[in-house]
Amino acid sequence: MKIPILKIKNCLIASIQFEVDDRTVMEFQDNLLERIREEDIRGIIIDLTSVDIIDSFIAKSIADVTKMARLLGARVVITGMKPALAITLVELGITLGDIKTALNLERGLARLEKMIEEIDR
Amino acid sequence: MGKRAINNLLKNDMEDILQTVVEELNVQRKKSDVFMNPAIEKLEIKQFLESLRILLEKQSEDKINDDHLSSLFMPFCQKKASEGYYLRHLVFDTLQIKKVIWVKLQGEMKENPSLLMDALSVLSDVFDEIIKYMGKVFMEIREDIIRSQKHALRELSVPVVPIFDDILILPLIGTIDTTRAKQIMENVLEAVLSYEAEFVIIDITGVPIVDTVVAHHIIKTVQAARLLGTKCILVGIRPEIANTIVELGVDLGDIKTQGNLKNGINLALSMKGLKIIREDDAKG
């Protein structure tokens, strides 16, 4: 199964809807970077609303993809993380460094817009 | 046979047994610190003897039915437990009643040793069951009470207060241990989600000691909240706590801190691009 990536204006929205394995997430990484380059993307939202648990590898891959996207000139916001997931990640020592987060998709889009404005300035 | 003998004794000599039990207990009461209203106690013992008689009557063959036990003795145990009666006193009183009946039986059946043996063994069995049952029910009732108190305590210990749209205050009071820290983290994250909060102001004015463990828990809560997409502001750090934090070498990372709650609220508002101003100034 592939993680669907949708495009709105110059942003991409990827919503992870099922338990992902290592291969899916690697594929997702490639797809996302490819599309950023091809479609001149400025912002990306990775939505975790329906994710109950992720392991350290997936968490690291998501952290990596944000850094890679940044190199390509795009900004990433992670949205909709559940309390249980956040607690697990913190307990595992994964604090996702300087990744930007938002409560829900709406807030995430607002935050992303601001971040894009900041690069353009 | 033995059963019927006890039953007859209970039926015929009820008043006599009651009187003896009350007298015996009165002697014991004077030695101990338990005080009971004599009239009420007499009534309760009477009810107990009556229940015992019905239990023996209903008992088929040699087995004592649990349903009969609970229907007859449950209300009694509940009443005693809610009055704050101790289990050891209850067992003691019950054994006292057994002793009185035992002596009575011995007196009645001097001439018939085999019947006496039978009656005494029935008596023993029945009281064993009653005491076992009492112990079980008493513990259950006590555990229920403890559980509900624990729950109430937990509710009280983590209040999350919304003060503005998107701004929550978490006033922490009292010592924070690992269990409570976990509770705090869960409650805060749930509250963040349900109020869609953008800021959480953690006020530690009421926390007496902030050591590495407490600081670690606070940092973890802040990090988890950040993953959800919420910013935390730590306020109410007293001078001596600032001192310990620095001396212990605790790194609060990039957590925003403010001296008091007022400044914390102001910071949150200004980060949202809001400001509180006097109405006159707004007009003028």
Tab-separated table of C-alpha atoms in Angstrom, chain A residues 62-72 76 98:
chain	number	residue	atom	x	y	z
A	62	ILE	CA	9.813	11.228	9.044
A	63	ALA	CA	12.370	13.462	10.768
A	64	ASP	CA	14.787	12.847	7.897
A	65	VAL	CA	12.245	13.618	5.215
A	66	THR	CA	11.642	17.014	6.825
A	67	LYS	CA	15.324	17.804	6.661
A	68	MET	CA	15.555	16.647	3.043
A	69	ALA	CA	12.507	18.693	2.095
A	70	ARG	CA	14.117	21.707	3.678
A	71	LEU	CA	17.170	21.235	1.454
A	72	LEU	CA	14.823	21.278	-1.516
A	76	VAL	CA	7.128	20.493	6.701
A	98	ASP	CA	13.094	21.197	15.525
